[in-house]
Coordinates of C-alpha atoms and ligand atoms in Angstrom, one line a residue:
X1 CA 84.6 75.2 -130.4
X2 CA 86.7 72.1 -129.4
X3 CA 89.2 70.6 -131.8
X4 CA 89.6 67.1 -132.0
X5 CA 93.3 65.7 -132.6
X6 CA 95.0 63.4 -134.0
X7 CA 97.4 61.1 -131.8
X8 CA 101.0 62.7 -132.6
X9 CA 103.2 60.4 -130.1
X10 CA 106.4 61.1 -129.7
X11 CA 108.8 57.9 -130.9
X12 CA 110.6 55.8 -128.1
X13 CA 112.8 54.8 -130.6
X14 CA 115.0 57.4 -130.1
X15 CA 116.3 55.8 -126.5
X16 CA 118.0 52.4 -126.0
X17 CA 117.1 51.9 -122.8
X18 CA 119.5 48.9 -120.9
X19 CA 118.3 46.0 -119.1
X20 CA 120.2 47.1 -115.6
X21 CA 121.9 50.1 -114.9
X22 CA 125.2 50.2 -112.8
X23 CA 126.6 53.3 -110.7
X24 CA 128.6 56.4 -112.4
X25 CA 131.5 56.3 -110.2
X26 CA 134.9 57.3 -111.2
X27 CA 134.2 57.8 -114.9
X28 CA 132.8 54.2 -115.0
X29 CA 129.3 52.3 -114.6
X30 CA 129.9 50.0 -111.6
X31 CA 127.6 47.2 -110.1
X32 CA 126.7 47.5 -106.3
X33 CA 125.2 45.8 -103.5
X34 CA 121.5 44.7 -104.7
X35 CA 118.6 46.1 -107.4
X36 CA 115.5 48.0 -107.6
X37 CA 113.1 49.0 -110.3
X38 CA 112.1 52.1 -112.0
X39 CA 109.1 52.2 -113.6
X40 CA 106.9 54.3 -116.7
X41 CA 104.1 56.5 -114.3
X42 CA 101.9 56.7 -117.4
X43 CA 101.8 52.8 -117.9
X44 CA 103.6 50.9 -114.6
X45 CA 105.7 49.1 -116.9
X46 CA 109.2 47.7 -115.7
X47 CA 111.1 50.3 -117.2
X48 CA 115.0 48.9 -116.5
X49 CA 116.4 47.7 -113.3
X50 CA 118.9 50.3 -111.3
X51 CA 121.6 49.4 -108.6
X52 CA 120.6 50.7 -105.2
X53 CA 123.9 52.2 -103.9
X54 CA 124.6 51.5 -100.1
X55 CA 127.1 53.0 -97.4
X56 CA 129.9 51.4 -99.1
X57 CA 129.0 52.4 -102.6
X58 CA 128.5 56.1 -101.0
X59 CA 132.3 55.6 -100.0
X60 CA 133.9 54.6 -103.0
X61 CA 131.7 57.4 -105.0
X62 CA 133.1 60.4 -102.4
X63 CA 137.2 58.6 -102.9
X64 CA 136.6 58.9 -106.2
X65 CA 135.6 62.4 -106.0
X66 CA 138.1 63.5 -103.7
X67 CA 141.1 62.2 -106.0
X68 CA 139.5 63.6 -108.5
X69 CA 139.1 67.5 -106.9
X70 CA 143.0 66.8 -105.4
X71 CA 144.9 65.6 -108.3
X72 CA 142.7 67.5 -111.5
X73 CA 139.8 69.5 -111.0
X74 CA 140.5 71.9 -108.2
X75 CA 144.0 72.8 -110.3
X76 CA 142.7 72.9 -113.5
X77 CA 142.7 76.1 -114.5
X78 CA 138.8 77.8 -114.8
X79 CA 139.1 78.9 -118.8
X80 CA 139.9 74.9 -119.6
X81 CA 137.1 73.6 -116.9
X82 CA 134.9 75.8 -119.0
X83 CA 135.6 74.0 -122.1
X84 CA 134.5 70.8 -120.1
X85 CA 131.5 72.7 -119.6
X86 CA 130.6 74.1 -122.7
X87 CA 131.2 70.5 -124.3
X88 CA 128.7 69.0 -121.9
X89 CA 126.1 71.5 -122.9
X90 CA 126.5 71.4 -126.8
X91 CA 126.2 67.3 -126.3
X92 CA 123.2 68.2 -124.0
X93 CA 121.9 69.7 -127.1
X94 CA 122.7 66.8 -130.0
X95 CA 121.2 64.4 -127.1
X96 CA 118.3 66.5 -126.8
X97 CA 115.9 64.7 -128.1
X98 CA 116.7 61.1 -126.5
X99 CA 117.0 63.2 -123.3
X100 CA 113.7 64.7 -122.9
X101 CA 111.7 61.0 -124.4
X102 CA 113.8 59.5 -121.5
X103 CA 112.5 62.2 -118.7
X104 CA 108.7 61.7 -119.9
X105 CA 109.2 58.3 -119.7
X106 CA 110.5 57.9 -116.3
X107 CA 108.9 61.0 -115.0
X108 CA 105.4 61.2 -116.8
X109 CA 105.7 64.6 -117.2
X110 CA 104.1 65.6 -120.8
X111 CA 107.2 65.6 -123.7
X112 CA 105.7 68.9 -124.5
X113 CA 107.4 69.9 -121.6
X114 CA 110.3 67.7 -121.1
X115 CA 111.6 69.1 -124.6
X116 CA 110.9 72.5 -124.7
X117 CA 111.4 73.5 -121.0
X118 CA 113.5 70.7 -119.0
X119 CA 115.9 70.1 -121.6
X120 CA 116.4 73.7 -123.3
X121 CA 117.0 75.1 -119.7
X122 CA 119.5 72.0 -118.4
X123 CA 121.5 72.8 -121.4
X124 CA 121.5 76.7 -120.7
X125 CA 122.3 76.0 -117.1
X126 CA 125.5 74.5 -118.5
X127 CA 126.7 77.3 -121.3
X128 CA 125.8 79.9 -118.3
X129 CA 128.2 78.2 -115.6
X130 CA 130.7 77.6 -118.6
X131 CA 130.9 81.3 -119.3
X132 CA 131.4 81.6 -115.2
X133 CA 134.8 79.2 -115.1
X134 CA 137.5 81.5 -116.2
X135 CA 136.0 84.7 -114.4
X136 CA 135.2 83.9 -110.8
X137 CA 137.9 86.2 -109.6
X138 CA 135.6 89.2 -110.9
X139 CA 132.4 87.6 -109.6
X140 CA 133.0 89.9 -106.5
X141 CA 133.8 87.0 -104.0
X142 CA 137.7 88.2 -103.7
X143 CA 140.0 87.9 -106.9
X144 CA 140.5 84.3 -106.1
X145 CA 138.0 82.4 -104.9
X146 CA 138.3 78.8 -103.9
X147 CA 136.0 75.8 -104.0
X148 CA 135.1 73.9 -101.3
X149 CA 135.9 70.8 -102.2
X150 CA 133.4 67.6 -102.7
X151 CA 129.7 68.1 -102.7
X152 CA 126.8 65.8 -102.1
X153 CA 124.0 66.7 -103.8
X154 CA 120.5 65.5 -103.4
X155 CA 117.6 66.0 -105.9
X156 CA 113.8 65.6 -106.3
X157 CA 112.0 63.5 -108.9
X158 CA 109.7 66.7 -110.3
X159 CA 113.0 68.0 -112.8
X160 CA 115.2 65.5 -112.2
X161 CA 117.8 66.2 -115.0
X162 CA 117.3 69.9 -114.7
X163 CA 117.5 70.0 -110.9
X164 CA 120.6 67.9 -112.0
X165 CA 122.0 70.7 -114.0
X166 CA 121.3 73.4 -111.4
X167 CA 123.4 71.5 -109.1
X168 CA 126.2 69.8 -110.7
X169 CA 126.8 73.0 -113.2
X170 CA 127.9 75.6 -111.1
X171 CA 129.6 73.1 -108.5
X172 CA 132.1 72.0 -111.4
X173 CA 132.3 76.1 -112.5
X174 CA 133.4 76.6 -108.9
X175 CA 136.2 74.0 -109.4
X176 CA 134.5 71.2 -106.8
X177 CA 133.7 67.7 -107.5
X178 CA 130.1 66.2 -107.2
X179 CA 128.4 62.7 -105.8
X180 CA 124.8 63.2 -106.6
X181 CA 121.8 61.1 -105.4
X182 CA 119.4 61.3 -107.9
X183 CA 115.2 60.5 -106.6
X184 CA 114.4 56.6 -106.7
X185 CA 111.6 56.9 -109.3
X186 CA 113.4 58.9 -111.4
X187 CA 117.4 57.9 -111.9
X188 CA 117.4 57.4 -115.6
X189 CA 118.2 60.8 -116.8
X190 CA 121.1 61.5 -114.1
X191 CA 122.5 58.4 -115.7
X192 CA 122.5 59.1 -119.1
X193 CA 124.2 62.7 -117.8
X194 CA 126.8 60.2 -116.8
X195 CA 126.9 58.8 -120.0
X196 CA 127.3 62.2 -121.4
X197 CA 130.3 63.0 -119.3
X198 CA 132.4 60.0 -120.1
X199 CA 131.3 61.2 -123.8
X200 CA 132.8 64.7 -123.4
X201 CA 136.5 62.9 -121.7
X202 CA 135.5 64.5 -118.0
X203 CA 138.3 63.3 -115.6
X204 CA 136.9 60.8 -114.5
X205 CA 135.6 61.2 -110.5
X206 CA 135.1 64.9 -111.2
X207 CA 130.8 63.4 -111.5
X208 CA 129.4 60.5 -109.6
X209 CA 126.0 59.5 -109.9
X210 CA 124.6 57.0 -107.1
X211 CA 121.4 56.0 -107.4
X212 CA 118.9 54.8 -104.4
X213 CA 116.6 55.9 -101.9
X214 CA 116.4 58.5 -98.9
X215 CA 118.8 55.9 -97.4
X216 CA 121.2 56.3 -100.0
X217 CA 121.0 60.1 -99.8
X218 CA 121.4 59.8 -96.2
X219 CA 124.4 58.0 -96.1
X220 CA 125.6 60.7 -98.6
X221 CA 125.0 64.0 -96.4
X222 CA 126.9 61.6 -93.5
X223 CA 130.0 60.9 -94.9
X224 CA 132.7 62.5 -93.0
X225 CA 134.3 63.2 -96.8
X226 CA 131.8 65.7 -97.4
X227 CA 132.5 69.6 -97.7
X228 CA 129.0 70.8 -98.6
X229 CA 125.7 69.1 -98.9
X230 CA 123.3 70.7 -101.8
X231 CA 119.7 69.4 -101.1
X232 CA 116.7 70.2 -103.1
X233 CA 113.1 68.3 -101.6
X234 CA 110.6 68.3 -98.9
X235 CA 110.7 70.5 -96.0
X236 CA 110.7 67.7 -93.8
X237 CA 114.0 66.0 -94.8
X238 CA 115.2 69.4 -95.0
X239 CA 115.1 69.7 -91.3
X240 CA 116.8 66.2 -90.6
X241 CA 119.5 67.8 -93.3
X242 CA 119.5 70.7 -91.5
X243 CA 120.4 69.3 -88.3
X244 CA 122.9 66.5 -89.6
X245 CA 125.1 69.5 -90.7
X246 CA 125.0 71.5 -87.7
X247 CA 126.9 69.1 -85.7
X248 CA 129.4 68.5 -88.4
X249 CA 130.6 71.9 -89.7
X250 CA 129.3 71.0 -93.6
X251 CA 128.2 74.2 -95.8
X252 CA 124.5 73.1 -96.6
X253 CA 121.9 74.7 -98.9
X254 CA 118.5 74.3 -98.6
X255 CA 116.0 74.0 -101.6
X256 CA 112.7 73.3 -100.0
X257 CA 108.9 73.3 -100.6
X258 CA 106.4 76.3 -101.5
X259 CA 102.9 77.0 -101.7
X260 CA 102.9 80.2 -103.5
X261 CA 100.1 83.1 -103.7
X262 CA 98.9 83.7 -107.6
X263 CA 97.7 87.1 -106.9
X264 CA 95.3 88.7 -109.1
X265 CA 93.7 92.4 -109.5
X266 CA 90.5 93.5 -110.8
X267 CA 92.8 95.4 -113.8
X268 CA 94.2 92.6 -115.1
X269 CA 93.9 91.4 -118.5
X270 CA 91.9 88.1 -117.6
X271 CA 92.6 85.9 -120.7
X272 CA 96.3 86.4 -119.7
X273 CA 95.7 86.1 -116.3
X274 CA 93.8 82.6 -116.5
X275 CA 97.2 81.1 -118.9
X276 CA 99.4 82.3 -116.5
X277 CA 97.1 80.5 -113.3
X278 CA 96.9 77.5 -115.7
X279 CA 100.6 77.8 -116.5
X280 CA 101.5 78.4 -112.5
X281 CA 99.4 75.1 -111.2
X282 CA 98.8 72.7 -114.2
X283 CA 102.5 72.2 -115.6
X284 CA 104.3 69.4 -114.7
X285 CA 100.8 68.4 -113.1
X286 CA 101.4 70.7 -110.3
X287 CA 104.6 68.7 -109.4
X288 CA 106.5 72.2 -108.9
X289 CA 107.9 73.7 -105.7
X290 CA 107.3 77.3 -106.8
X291 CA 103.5 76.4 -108.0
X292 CA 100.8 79.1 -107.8
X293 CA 98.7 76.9 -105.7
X294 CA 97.1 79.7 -104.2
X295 CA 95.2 81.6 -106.4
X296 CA 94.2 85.3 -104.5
X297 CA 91.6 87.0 -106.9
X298 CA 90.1 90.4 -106.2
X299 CA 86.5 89.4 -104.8
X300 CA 85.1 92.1 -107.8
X301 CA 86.4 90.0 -110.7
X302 CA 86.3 86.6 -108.7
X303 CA 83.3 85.0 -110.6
X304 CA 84.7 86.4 -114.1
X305 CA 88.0 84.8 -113.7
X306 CA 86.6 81.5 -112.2
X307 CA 84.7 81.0 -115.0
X308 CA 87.1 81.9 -117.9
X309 CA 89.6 79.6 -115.5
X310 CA 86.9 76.4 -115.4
X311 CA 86.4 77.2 -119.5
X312 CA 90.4 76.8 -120.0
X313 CA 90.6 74.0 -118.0
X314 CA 87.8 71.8 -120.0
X315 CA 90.1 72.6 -122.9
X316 CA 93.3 71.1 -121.0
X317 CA 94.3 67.2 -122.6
X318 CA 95.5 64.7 -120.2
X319 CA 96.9 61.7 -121.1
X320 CA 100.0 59.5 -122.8
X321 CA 103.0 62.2 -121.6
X322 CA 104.9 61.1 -125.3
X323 CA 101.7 62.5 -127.5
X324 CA 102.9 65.9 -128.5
X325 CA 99.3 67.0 -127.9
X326 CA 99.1 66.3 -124.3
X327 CA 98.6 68.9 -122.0
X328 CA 98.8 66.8 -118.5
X329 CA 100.7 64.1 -117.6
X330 CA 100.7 61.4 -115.2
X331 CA 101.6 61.8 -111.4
X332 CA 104.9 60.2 -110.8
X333 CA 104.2 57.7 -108.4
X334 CA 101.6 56.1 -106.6
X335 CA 102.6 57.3 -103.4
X336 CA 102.0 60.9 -104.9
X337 CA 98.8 60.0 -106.1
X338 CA 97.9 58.7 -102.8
X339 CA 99.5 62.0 -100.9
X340 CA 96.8 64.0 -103.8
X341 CA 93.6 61.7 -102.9
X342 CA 94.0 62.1 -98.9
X343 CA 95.1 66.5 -99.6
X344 CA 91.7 66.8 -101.4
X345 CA 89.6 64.4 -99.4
X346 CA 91.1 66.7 -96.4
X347 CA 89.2 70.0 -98.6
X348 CA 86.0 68.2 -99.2
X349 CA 85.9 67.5 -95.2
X350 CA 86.8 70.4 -94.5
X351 CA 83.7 72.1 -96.4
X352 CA 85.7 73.5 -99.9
X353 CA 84.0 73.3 -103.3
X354 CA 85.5 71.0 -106.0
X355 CA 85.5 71.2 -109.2
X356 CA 87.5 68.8 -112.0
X357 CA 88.2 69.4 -115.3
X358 CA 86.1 67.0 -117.1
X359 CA 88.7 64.7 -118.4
X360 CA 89.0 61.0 -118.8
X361 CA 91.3 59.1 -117.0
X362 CA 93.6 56.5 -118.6
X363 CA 92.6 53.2 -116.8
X364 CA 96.4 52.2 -115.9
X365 CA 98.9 54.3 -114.5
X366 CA 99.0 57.1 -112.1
X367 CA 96.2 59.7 -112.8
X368 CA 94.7 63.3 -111.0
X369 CA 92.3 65.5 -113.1
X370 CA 93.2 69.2 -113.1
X371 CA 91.3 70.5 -109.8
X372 CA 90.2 73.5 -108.3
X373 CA 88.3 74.0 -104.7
X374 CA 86.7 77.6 -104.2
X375 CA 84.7 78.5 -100.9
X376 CA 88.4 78.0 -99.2
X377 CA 89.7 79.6 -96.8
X378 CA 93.4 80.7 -94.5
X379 CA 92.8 77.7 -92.2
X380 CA 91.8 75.1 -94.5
X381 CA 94.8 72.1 -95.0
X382 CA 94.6 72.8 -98.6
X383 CA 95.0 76.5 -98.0
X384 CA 98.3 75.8 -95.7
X385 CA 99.9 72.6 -97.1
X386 CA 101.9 71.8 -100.1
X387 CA 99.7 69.2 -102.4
X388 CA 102.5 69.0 -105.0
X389 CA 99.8 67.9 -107.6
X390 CA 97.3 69.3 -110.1
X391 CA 95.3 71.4 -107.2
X392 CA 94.4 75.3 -107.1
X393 CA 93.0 76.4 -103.8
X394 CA 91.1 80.0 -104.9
X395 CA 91.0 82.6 -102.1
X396 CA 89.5 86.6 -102.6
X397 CA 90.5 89.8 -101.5
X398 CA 89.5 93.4 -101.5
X399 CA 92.5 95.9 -100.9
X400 CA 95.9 94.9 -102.3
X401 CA 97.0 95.4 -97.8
X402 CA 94.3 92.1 -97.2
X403 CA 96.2 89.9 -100.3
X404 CA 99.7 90.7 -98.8
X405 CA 98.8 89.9 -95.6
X406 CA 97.2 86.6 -97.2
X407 CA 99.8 86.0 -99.3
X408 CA 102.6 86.2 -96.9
X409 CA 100.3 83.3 -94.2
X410 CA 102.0 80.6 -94.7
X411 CA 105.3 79.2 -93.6
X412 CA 106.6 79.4 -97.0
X413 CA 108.5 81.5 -99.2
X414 CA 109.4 80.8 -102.7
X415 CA 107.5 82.4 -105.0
X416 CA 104.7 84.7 -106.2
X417 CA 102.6 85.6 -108.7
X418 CA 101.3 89.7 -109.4
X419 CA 98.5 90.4 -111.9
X420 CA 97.9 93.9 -112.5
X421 CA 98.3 96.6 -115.1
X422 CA 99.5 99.1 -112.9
X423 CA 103.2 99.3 -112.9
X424 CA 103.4 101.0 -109.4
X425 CA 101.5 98.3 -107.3
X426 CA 103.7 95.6 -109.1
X427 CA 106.4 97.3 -107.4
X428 CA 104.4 97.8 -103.8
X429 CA 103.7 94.1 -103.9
X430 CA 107.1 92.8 -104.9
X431 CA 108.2 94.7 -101.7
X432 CA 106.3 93.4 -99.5
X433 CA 105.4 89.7 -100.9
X434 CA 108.0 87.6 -98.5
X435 CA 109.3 85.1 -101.6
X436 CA 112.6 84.5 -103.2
X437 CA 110.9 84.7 -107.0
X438 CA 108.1 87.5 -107.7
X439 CA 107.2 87.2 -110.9
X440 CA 104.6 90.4 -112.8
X441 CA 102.1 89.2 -115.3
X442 CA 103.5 85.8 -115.8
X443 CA 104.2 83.2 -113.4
X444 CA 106.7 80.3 -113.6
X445 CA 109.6 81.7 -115.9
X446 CA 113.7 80.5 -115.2
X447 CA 116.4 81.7 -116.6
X448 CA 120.4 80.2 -115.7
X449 CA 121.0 83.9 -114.7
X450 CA 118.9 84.8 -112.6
X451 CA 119.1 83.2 -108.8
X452 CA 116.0 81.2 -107.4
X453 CA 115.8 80.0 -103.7
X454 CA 113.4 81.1 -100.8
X455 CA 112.7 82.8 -97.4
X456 CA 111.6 80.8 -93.8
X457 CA 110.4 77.3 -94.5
X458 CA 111.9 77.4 -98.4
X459 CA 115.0 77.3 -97.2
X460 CA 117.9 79.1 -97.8
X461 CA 120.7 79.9 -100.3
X462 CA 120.3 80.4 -103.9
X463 CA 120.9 78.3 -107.1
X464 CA 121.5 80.6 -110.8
X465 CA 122.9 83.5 -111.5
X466 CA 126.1 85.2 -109.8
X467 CA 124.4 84.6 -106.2
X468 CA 124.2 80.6 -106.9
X469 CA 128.1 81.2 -107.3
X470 CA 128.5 82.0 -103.5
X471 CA 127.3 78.7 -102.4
X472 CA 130.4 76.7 -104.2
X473 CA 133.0 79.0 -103.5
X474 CA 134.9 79.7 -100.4
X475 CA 135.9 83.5 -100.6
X476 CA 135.2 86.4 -98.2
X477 CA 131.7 85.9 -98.2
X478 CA 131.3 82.7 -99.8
X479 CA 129.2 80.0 -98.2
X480 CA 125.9 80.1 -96.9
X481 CA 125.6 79.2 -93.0
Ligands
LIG501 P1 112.0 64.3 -100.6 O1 111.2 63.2 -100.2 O2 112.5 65.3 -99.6 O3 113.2 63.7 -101.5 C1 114.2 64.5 -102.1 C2 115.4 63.7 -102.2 O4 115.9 63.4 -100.9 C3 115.2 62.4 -102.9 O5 116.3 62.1 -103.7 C4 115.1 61.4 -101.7 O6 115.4 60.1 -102.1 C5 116.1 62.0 -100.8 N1 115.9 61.6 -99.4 C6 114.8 61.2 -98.8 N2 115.0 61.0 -97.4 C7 116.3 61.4 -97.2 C8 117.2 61.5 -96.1 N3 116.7 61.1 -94.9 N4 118.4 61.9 -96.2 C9 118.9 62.3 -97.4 N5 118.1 62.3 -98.5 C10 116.9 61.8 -98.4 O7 111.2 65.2 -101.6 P2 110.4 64.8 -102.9 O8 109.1 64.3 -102.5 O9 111.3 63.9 -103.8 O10 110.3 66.2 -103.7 C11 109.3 67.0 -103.5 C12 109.7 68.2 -102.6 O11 110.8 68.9 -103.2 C13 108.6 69.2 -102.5 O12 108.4 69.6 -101.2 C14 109.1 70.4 -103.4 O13 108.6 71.6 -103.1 C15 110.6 70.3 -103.2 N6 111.3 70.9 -104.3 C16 111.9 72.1 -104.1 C17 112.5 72.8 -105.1 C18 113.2 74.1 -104.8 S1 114.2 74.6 -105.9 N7 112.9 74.7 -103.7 C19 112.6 72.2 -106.4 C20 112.0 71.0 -106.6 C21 111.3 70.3 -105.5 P3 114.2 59.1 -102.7 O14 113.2 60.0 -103.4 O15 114.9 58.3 -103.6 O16 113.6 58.4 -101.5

């Protein structure tokens, strides 16, 4: 039976979005050296205009954070840099609502998600690292750890106000100060944060936000005024990262891509398995590092589970990310959409079946159906690469030896996904499966205290929980490299 639904859109009224938007530095919005537009994915309209910080911008941001760690932050002591905290996450919460209409608009993702996942868990990312401030001495890092100092941070467009919050929360914990780079297509969120902290009385310095693109964030992980570079993105800039810091002596943690095994076994409960496949590839239209783009299914229940999987996905509404209703949202850029088109063009070639989920496109805007290619296999391109995007590469096995080994090929390490009644092979996989998360009979859960990072080509250090501590502090063994 399929239910038709009413339109229930969300209202924009709720944000007052400006004209132009300056630079967060030193407690204050600040013009810079020239403009650039950010725009809605869901409808390409001009959204506001954004200053593009430059070298000199980058500067000023890092003095301003480095008065601020020398003269406030780094001598303030924890239990009143925890009230700091906790009074950026309760105003997280009042904001709540104009925060998450603000992240579907510039992102696309569906408001579904932006209010009950991105926002819930930024705001829980900053009552965790509160609790932290005033008890870092028992953390088990010595019984007085110190931070490191100022730290540029880098972040992705796919959570950008979340992947905000597991950055700049524990950083400020730690007693450092922050410049963070926020992506181009997605700096309005990161600026209302910077709102929010002039809102709460932060000293001022202790957050700067400078918006631009890569070359913004590369002039960031240059400067010489940097103590430790936090990146989160692609693999690729990863690696120039990577090496930028080796010659200059900067702590550095890596957040980098994934292309995760869902694995599945012929016990498992397959209504529960095919939500938690849905869940693992379709949400945030696949726009998700730790993504179960992989899905490994025991060859005996293979045709079961496709089907029930193809059923759901008929089901799954795509459409205007603010309608309450909506399921899938829009890709967030058009050079996203184009890196999707040329993945899946790559699969057809290369001899995969596709199938879509039969649902309209919206004629303007940045669109990919919900796809899934069976007949795949280890040494296909959308077997071995990261599509970032609505796309679920199916693979079978028969012994649960052939889907490690299968899970485990690739150059990855992030996550994984077990689907099994059997307590004891949950266990036998979770020991062998070669990825920072392993998640049992559910895929794609967070939680502020529990750490997240990856193995090999996922990088390395890890953000949450007591471990995501280590990578701010400077105590016997703090740091990460
Ligand atoms: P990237 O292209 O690597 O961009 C990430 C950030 O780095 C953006 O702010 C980008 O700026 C900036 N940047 C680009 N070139 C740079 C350079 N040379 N030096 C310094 N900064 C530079 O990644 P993306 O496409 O935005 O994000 C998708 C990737 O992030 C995926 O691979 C995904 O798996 C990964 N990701 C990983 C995680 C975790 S926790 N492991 C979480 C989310 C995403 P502009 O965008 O403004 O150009």
């Amino acid at each position: 039976m399929r239910f038709e639904y009413a339109p229930a859109p969300e209202s924009r009224s709720v944000v007052t979005l400006r004209d132009s938007y300056g630079l967060f530095i030193g407690g204050e919005f600040v013009g810079g050296s020239s403009v650039f537009k950010t725009i809605s994915p869901a409808t390409e309209e001009v959204l506001a205009e954004v200053t593009h910080g430059g070298p000199e911008d980058v500067d000023r941001a890092v003095a301003a954070a480095r008065q601020a760690y020398e003269r406030v932050w780094s001598v303030m002591p924890g239990r009143d840099r925890g009230k700091y905290l906790f009074r950026i996450a309760r105003l997280i919460q009042e904001r709540s609502r104009e925060l998450a209409v603000l992240e579907t608009l510039d992102n696309g993702k569906p408001i579904r998600e932006s209010r009950d996942v991105d926002v819930p868990l930024t705001a829980a990312h900053f009552f965790y690292h509160a609790g932290w401030a005033d008890k870092l001495g028992y953390a088990g890092f010595g019984p007085s750890p110190r931070p490191l100092g100022v730290v540029g941070q880098v972040i992705p467009w796919n959570f950008p106000l979340l992947m905000l919050a597991w950055k700049v929360a524990p950083a400020l914990a730690c007693g450092n100060t922050v410049v963070l780079k926020p992506a181009e297509t997605t700096p309005l969120t990161a600026l209302l944060f910077g709102e929010i902290c002039q809102q709460a009385d932060l000293p001022p310095g202790v957050v700067n936000i400078v918006t631009g693109d890569g070359s913004t964030g590369h002039a960031l992980v240059a400067h010489p005024g940097i103590d430790k570079v936090a990146f989160t993105g692609s693999t690729e800039v990863g690696r120039e990262i990577a090496r930028m810091c080796a010659v200059s002596g900067k702590r550095l943690t890596l957040e980098l891509g994934g292309k995760a095994a869902n694995v599945v076994f012929d016990d498992a409960p397959v209504d529960q398995a095919v939500e938690g496949i849905v869940n693992g590839i379709f949400f945030n239209q696949g726009h998700v590092c730790c993504a179960g783009s992989r899905l490994l299914v025991q060859e005996s229940v293979a045709d079961e589970v496709l089907e029930a999987l193809k059923r759901r996905m008929a089901t799954l509404r795509l459409g205007d990310p603010l309608d309450k209703n909506t399921d899938v949202g829009a890709i967030n850029s058009r050079a996203q959409l184009d890196k999707i088109t040329d993945l899946v063009a790559a699969g057809d070639a290369e001899g995969a079946q596709r199938w879509a989920a039969p649902c309209p496109l919206p004629e303007r805007g940045f669109w990919f159906p919900p796809t899934v290619f069976t007949e795949v296999s280890q040494a296909h391109r959308i077997a071995k690469e990261e599509i970032f995007g609505p796309v679920l590469s199916v693979l079978t096995f028969r012994t649960p030896a052939e889907a490690v080994e299968k899970a485990n090929n690739t150059p990855y390490g992030l996550s994984a996904g077990v689907w099994t009644e059997k307590g004891s092979l949950i266990l036998w996989m979770a020991s062998r499966l070669r990825a920072g998360v392993v998640w049992a009979n559910t895929f794609n859960r967070f939680d502020p205290a529990s750490p997240f990072g990856g193995y090999k080509e996922s990088g390395f250090g890890r953000e949450g929980g007591r471990h995501g501590l280590e990578a701010y502090l400077d105590g016997p063994g703090g740091g990460d490299v």
